[in-house]
Every structure is written in structure tokens, then in C-alpha cells.
Coordinates of C-alpha atoms in Angstrom, one line a residue:
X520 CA 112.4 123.6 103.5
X521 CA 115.1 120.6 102.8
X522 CA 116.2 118.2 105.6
X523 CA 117.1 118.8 109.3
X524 CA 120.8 119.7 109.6
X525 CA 123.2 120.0 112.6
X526 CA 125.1 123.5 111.7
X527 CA 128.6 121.7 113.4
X528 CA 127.9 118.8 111.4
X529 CA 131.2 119.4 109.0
X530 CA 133.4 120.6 111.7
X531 CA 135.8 117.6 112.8
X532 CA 135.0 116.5 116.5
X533 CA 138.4 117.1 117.9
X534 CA 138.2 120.7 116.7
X535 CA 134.8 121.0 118.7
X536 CA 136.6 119.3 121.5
X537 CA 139.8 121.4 121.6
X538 CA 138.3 124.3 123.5
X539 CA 137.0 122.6 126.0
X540 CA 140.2 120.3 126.1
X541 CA 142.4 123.5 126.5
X542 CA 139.7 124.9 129.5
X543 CA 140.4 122.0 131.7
X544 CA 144.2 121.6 130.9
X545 CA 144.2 125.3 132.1
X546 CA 141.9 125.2 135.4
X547 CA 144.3 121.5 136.3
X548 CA 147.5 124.1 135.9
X549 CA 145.9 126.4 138.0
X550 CA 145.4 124.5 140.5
X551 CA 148.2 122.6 140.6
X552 CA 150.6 125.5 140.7
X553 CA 149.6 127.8 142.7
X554 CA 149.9 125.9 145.3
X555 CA 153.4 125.5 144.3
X556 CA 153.8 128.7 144.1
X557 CA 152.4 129.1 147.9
X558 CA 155.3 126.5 148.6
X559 CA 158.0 128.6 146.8
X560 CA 157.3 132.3 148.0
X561 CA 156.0 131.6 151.7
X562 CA 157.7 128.1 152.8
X563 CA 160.8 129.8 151.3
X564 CA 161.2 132.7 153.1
X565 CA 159.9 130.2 156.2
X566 CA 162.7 127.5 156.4
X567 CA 165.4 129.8 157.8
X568 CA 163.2 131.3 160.7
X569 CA 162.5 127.0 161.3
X570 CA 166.4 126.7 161.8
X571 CA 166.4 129.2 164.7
X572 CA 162.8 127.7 165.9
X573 CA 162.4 124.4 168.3
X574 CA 162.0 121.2 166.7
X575 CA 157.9 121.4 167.3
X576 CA 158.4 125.0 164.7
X577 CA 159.9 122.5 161.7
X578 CA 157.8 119.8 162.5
X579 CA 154.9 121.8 161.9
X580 CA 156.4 123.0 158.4
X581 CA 157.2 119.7 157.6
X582 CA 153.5 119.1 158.3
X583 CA 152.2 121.5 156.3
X584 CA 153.9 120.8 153.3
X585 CA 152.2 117.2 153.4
X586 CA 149.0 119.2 153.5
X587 CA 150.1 121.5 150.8
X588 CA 151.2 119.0 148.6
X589 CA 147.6 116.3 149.4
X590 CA 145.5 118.8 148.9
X591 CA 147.4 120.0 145.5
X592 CA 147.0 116.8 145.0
X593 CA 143.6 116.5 145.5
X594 CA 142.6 119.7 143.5
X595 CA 144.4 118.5 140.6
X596 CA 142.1 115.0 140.5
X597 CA 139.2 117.3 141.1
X598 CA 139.9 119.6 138.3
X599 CA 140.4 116.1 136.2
X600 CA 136.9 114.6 136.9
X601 CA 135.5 118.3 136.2
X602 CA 137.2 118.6 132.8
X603 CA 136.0 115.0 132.1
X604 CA 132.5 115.5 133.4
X605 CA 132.9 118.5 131.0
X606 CA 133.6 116.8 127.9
X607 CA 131.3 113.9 128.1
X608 CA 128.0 116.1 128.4
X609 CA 129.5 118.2 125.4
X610 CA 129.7 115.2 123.4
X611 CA 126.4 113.6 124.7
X612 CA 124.5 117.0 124.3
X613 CA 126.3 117.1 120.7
X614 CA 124.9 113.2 120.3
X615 CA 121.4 114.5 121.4
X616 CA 121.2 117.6 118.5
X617 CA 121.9 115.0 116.1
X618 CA 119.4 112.3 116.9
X619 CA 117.1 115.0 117.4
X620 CA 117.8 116.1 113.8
X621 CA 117.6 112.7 112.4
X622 CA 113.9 112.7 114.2
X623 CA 112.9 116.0 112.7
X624 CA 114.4 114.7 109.2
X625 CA 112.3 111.0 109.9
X626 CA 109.4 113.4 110.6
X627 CA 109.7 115.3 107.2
X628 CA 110.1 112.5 105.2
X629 CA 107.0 110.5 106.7
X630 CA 104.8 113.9 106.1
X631 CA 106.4 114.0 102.8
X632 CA 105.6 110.2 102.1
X633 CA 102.0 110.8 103.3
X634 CA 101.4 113.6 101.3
X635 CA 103.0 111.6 98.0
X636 CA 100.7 108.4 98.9
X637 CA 97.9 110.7 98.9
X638 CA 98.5 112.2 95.8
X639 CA 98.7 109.2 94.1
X640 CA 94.9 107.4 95.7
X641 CA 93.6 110.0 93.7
X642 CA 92.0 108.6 90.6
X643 CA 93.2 109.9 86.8
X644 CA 91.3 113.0 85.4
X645 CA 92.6 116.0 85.1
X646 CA 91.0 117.7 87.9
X647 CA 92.3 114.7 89.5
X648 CA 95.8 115.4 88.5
X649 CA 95.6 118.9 89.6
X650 CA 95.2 118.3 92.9
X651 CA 98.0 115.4 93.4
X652 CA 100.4 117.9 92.2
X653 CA 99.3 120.5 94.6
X654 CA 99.7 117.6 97.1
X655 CA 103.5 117.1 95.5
X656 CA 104.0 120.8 95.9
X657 CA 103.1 120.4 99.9
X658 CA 105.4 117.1 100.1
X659 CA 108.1 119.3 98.9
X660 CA 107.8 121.5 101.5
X661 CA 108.7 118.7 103.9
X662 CA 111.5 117.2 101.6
X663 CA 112.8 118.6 98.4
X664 CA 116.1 116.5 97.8
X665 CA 113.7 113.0 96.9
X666 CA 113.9 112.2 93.9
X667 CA 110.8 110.0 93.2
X668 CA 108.9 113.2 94.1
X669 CA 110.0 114.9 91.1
X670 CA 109.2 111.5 89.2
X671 CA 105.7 111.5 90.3
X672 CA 104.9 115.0 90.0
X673 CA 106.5 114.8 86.6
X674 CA 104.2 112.6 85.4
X675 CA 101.6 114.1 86.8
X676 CA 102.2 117.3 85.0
X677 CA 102.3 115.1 81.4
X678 CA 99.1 113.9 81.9
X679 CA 97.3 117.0 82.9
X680 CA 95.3 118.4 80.6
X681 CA 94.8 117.2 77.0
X682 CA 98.0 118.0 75.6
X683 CA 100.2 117.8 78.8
X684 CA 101.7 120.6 81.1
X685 CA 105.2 119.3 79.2
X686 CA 107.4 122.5 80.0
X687 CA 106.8 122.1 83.9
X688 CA 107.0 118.0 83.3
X689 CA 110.0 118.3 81.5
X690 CA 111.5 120.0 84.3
X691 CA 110.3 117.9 87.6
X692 CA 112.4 114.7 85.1
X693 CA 115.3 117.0 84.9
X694 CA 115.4 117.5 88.9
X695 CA 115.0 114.0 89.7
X696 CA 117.7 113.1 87.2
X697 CA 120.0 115.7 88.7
X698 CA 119.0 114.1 92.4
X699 CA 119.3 110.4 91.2
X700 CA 121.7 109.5 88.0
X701 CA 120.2 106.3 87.4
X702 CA 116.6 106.3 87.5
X703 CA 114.9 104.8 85.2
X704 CA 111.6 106.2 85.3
X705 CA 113.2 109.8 84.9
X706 CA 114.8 109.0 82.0
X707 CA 111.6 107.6 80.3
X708 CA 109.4 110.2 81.3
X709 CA 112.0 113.0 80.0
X710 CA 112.4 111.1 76.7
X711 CA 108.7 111.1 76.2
X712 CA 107.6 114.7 77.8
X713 CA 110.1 116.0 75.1
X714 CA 108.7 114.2 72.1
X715 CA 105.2 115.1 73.0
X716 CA 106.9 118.5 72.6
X717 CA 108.1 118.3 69.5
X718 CA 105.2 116.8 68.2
X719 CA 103.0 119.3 69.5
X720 CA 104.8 122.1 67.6
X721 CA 103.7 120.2 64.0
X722 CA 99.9 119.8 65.4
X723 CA 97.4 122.2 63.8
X724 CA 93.7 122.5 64.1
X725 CA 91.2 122.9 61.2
X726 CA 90.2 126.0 60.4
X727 CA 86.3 125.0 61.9
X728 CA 88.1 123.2 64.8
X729 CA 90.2 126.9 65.4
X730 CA 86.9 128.3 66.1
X731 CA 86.1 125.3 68.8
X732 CA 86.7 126.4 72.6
X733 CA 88.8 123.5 74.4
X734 CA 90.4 121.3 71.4
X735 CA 91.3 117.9 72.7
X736 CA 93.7 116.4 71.1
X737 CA 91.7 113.8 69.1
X738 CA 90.3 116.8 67.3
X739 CA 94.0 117.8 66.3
X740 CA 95.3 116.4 62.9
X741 CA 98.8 116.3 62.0
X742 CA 99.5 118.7 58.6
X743 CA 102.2 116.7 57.6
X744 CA 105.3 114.8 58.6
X745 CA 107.9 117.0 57.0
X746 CA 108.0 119.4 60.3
X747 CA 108.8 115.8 62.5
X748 CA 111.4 114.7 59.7
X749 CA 113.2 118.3 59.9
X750 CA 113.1 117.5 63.7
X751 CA 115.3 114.6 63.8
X752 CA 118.1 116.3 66.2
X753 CA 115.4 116.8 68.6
X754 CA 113.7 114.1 68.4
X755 CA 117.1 112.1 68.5
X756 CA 117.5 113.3 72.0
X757 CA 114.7 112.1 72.9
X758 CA 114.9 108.9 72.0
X759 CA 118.5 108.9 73.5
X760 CA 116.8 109.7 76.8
X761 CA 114.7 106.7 76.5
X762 CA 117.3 104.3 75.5
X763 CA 119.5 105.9 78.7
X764 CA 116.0 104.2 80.9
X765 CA 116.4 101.1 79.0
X766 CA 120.2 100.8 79.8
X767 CA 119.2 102.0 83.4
X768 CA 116.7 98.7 83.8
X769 CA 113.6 100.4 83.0
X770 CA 111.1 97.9 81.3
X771 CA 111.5 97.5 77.8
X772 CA 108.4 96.7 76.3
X773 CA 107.1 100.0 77.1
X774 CA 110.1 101.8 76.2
X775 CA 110.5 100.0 72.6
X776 CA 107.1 100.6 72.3
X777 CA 107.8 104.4 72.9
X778 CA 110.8 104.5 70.6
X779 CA 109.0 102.8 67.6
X780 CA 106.3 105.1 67.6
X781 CA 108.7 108.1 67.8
X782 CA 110.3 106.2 64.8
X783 CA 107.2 106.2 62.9
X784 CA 105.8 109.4 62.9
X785 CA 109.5 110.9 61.5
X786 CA 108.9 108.2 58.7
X787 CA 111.1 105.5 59.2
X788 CA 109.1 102.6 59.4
X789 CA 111.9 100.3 59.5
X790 CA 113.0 101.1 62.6
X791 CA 109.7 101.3 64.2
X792 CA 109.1 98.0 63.0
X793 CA 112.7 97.0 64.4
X794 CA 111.7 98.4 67.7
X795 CA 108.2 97.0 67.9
X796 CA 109.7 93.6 67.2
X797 CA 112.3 94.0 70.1
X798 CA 108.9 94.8 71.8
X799 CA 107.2 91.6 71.3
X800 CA 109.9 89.8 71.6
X801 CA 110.7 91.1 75.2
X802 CA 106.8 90.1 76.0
X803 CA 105.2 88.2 73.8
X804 CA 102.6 87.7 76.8
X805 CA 101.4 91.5 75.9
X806 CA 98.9 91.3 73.3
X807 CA 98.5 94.9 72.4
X808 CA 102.3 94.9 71.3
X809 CA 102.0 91.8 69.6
X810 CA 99.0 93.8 67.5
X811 CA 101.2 96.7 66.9
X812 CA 104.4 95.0 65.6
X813 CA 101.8 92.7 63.7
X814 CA 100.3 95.7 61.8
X815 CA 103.2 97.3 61.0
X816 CA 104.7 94.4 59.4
X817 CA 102.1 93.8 57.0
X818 CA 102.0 97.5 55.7
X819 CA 105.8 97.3 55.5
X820 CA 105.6 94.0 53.8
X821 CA 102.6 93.6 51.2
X822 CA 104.5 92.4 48.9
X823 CA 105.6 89.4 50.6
X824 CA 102.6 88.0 52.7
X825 CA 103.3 84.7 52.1
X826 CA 105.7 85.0 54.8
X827 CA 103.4 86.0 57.4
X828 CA 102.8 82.5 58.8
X829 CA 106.2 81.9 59.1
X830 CA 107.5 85.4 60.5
X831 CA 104.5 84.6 63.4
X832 CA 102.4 87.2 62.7
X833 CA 99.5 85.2 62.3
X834 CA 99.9 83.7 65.2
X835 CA 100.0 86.8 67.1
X836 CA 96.8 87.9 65.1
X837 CA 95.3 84.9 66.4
X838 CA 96.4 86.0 70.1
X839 CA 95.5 89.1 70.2
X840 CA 91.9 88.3 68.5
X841 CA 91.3 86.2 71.7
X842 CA 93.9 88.7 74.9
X843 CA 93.6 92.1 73.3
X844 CA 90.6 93.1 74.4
X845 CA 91.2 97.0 72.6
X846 CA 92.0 95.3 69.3
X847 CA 90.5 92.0 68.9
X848 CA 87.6 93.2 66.1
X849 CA 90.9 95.0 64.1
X850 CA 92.9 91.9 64.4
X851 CA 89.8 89.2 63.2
X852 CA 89.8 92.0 60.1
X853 CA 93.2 91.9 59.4
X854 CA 93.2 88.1 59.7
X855 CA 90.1 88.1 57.2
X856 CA 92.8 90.2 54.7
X857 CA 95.3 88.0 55.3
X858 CA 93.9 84.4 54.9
X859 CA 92.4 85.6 51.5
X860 CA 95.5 87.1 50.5
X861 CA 96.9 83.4 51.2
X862 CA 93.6 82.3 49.2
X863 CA 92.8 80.2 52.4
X864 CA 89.4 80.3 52.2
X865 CA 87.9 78.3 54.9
X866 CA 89.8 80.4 57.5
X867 CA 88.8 83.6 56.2
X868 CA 85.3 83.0 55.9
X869 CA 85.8 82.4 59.9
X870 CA 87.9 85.2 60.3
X871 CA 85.3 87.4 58.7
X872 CA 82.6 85.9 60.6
X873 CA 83.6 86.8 63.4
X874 CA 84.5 89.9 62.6
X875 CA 81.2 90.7 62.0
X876 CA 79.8 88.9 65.1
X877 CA 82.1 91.2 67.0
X878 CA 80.9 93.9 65.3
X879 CA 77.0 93.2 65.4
X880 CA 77.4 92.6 69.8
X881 CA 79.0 95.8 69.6
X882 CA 76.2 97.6 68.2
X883 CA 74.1 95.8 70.5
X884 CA 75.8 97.3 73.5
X885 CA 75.6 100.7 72.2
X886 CA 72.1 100.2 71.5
X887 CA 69.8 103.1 73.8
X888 CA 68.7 101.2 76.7

């Protein structure tokens, strides 16, 4: 069920009026002509009895003409404040169906906007998912022609299960894009429901993992690249999707983030490294990107580490050692490999110290209690 509509709302008012215009015009004619034609039949045939009459005979037809012609008069203003009576509750009983279809519509979309905020309370697991888009599907009962419902749903489809719901997601983008041009969010989450398709085509399972009920997707291992490579149209669209949200505003740390891992997994490390770099350099505040353009540029560049200080990659090593709370043991271990590639002793020996520190309290926590 979409929005509250008026079914007169594209018919021009003067053509709703024009009935009721052409009703009074013809009850004012009425009766202001048969009167008339009172005067012209019977005073007529009247007048030449009144010239053989006394004077009292035509003064009494003079008289009645005056009354003839007030009350003509009369009626005619009568049938005027009628007609106009008329027309005014027509429009104000038109006025009425609409605000009471702009109420019904304000209705919807609150039930709608309830139903969306309670969908997305619920916290992230898949049963979790489930249900918010069984709450979408209710909020689209109220209101199917929002946009960010699509969005939302869209997403929540990606996420559910371990390897996404990605034909339905996929979908929900494409309506919201069709409903709204320009959003952002769309765009990304089209751009990255139809990788995860791709991708998933070129996934296979072990032949002991085949005979495991409900594979996750950390179980999965990629054969080989070569299926991804021979993908590149696909995948080109894709990415074309994603740079459409970045041209529509949509953040682009996230975005270049998404692009250079789409880059990598076809094999072109160059570009992922390009995009991770734009990345960083977009927010150099997020230490998990800073990590990510960091690692790739050492495997990229081996051969010329020397350059690491003054490319800033050890500075970001240093950062996200201390902000990245996911990464910090991986970047001490990479900063241990790199000082003693730069034979700076002194700072790898700390480097790998507390690299192993990190690694010890770790243990510790995992320790049975």
C-alpha cells in the first residue's frame, strides 16, 4: 500500500469547478427569465384591456410590474448567493479530502518510521538481521516509495547470513537508486553486494570442509585468482558503482578502502596500493587504514625499504601500534622487520620486545580462568 492520494488530484480546479459554475449560471437564468417571460405573454396581452380600464386598472399594472421586476430582482441575487454558497463548500470539502490525505500519508510514514527505527535497535547477528528485515517488509506496507527503506533493508540482507542474502540485497540498492538518483549509500552498497557476488562464484570448500554442515565463510579458501582476473568486466562495474557513491559525497575512506581490496584480489596491487593511499590520506586519523596502506606498500616495495621512513610508513606503523587496537601486535612485527632491514638495531630490539610482550598478555587473557 503506497501513499494517500486524492483521485481528482490531477484534474485542473477550474475543470472541477465548471459544473458547478454552469449549475448556478443556469438556475440565475431561470429565474431571471421567467419572470420575463410572465411580463411578455400576460402583461402583453394586459396593456390594451388597461387602455379601456379607469386609471386605478393601469395603475395597478404599473404596480405590478415594479413587483415583477423586485422580485426578479430579488431571485436573481438569491440564486447568486446559492451558486456561491455552492462553490465555496465544493472547494472547502475538496480542501478537506486533501488535508485529510496528507494526514493519512503523515500517518503512514510515522508507522513506517517506527517500524524502520525498530528494525534498526536490534543488535547484529543474524537472527538479528532476520527480523529487522521482516520489520522493513511491514514498514513497506505503510510506505513503499522511501528510499532509505530499501537502503536499510539492503544492507540488512548483505549481512545476513555468512555469505550474505546478495541476490535480494542487490535488489533493495537497485530500488532505492531508482527512487533516489543520488544516494550515496545505495551506490556503495550496490557496488559491494555485487563484488561479494563475484567473489563468491570463485570460493570453493575443501573436499573435508564439503562434507561440513553450515560452512562459514572463514572456512572457505579462494582456489585461485585467475576466476576474479577473468572477471574484470564484472568487477569493473562494481567498482564503477562505488566510485558513482564517492562522486555522490559518500565517505571516502570506506569507499577507497572498498575499491583497493576489489583491486587486490583481481591482482593489481598497484592500484590497491593507489587506493589505499587516497585512503589514508583522506583520514590519516583512521589507524586501521593507515595499517592497510602500510602493509601493502612494503610487499609492493621490498626492494626499496630504505624509503619507508620517508614515504611515512613508519610513522603510521608507529600509530597504529599504539590506535589500532585490531592490529597493533601485527604492526610492532612489521616494525621489528623493518628497523632490522634498516639495520637499526636499538629500535628493533624494542619493536620486538614488545611484540612479544603483546603477545605473552595475550596468552594470559586466553588463559582458562
Amino acid at each position: 500500500m503506497g501513499t494517500t492520494t486524492d483521485s481528482h488530484a490531477d484534474i485542473p480546479l477550474w475543470r472541477r469547478l465548471a459544473p458547478i459554475l454552469a449549475s448556478s449560471l443556469l438556475i440565475i437564468a431561470v429565474f431571471m427569465v421567467f419572470p420575463k417571460l410572465i411580463d411578455y405573454f400576460f402583461l402583453r396581452n394586459l396593456h390594451p384591456l388597461a387602455q379601456n380600464c379607469t386609471d386605478n386598472a393601469t395603475i395597478e399594472v404599473s404596480n405590478f410590474q415594479t413587483y415583477s421586476s423586485f422580485v426578479t430582482t430579488i431571485t436573481g441575487l438569491l440564486a447568486l448567493i446559492i451558486g456561491a454558497i455552492g462553490i465555496g463548500s465544493y472547494i472547502s470539502f475538496q480542501k478537506f479530502k486533501e488535508e485529510e490525505g496528507k494526514i493519512t500519508d503523515r500517518r503512514n510514514q510515522l508507522d513506517m518510521f517506527l517500524k524502520i527505527e525498530e528494525a534498526r535497535n536490534i543488535s547484529e547477528s543474524d537472527a538479528a538481521y532476520s527480523t529487522a528485515i521482516k520489520l522493513y517488509d511491514e514498514a513497506e506496507k505503510f510506505h513503499c516509495n522511501y528510499y532509505m527503506l530499501y537502503v536499510l533493508r539492503g544492507e540488512a540482507y548483505y549481512f545476513r547470513n555468512e555469505t550474505g542474502d546478495l541476490q535480494n540485497a542487490v535488489k533493495d540498492f537497485e530500488l532505492a537508486i531508482k527512487l533516489k538518483k543520488n544516494s550515496s549509500r545505495a551506490w556503495f552498497g550496490l557496488g559491494q553486494a555485487r563484488f561479494k557476488l563475484i567473489v563468491k562464484k570463485h570460493w570453493r570448500a575443501s573436499a573435508k570442509e564439503r562434507n561440513l554442515k553450515g560452512i562459514c565463510a572463514s572456512l572457505l579458501t579462494l582456489a585461485n585468482n585467475d576466476g576474479l582476473v577473468n572477471a574484470k568486466g564484472e568487477i569493473q562495474i562494481a567498482m564503477d558503482d562505488i566510485e558513482t557513491a564517492i562522486s555522490f559525497q559518500y565517505a571516502e575512506t570506506p569507499a577507497r578502502l572498498e575499491l583497493g581490496k576489489m583491486y587486490k584480489l583481481t591482482g593489481d596491487n598497484q592500484r590497491a596500493l593507489h587506493q589505499y593511499k587516497m585512503a589514508y590520506e583522506s583520514n590519516k586519523f583512521h589507524a586501521a587504514c593507515g595499517f592497510t596502506y602500510a602493509l601493502l606498500w612494503l610487499v609492493e616495495n621490498d626492494d626499496r625499504l630504505d624509503s619507508a621512513e620517508q614515504e611515512g610508513i613508519l610513522n603510521i606503523l608507529k600509530k597504529s601500534s599504539v590506535d589500532d587496537v585490531f592490529n597493533s601486535k601485527a604492526a610492532y612485527a612489521l616494525l621489528w622487520f623493518l628497523y632490522e632491514r634498516l639495520e637499526r638495531p636499538d629500535d628493533a630490539k624494542t619493536a620486538k620486545a614488545m611484540t612479544d610482550q603483546m603477545i605473552i598478555d595475550q596468552l594470559f587473557e586466553l588463559r582458562p580462568q
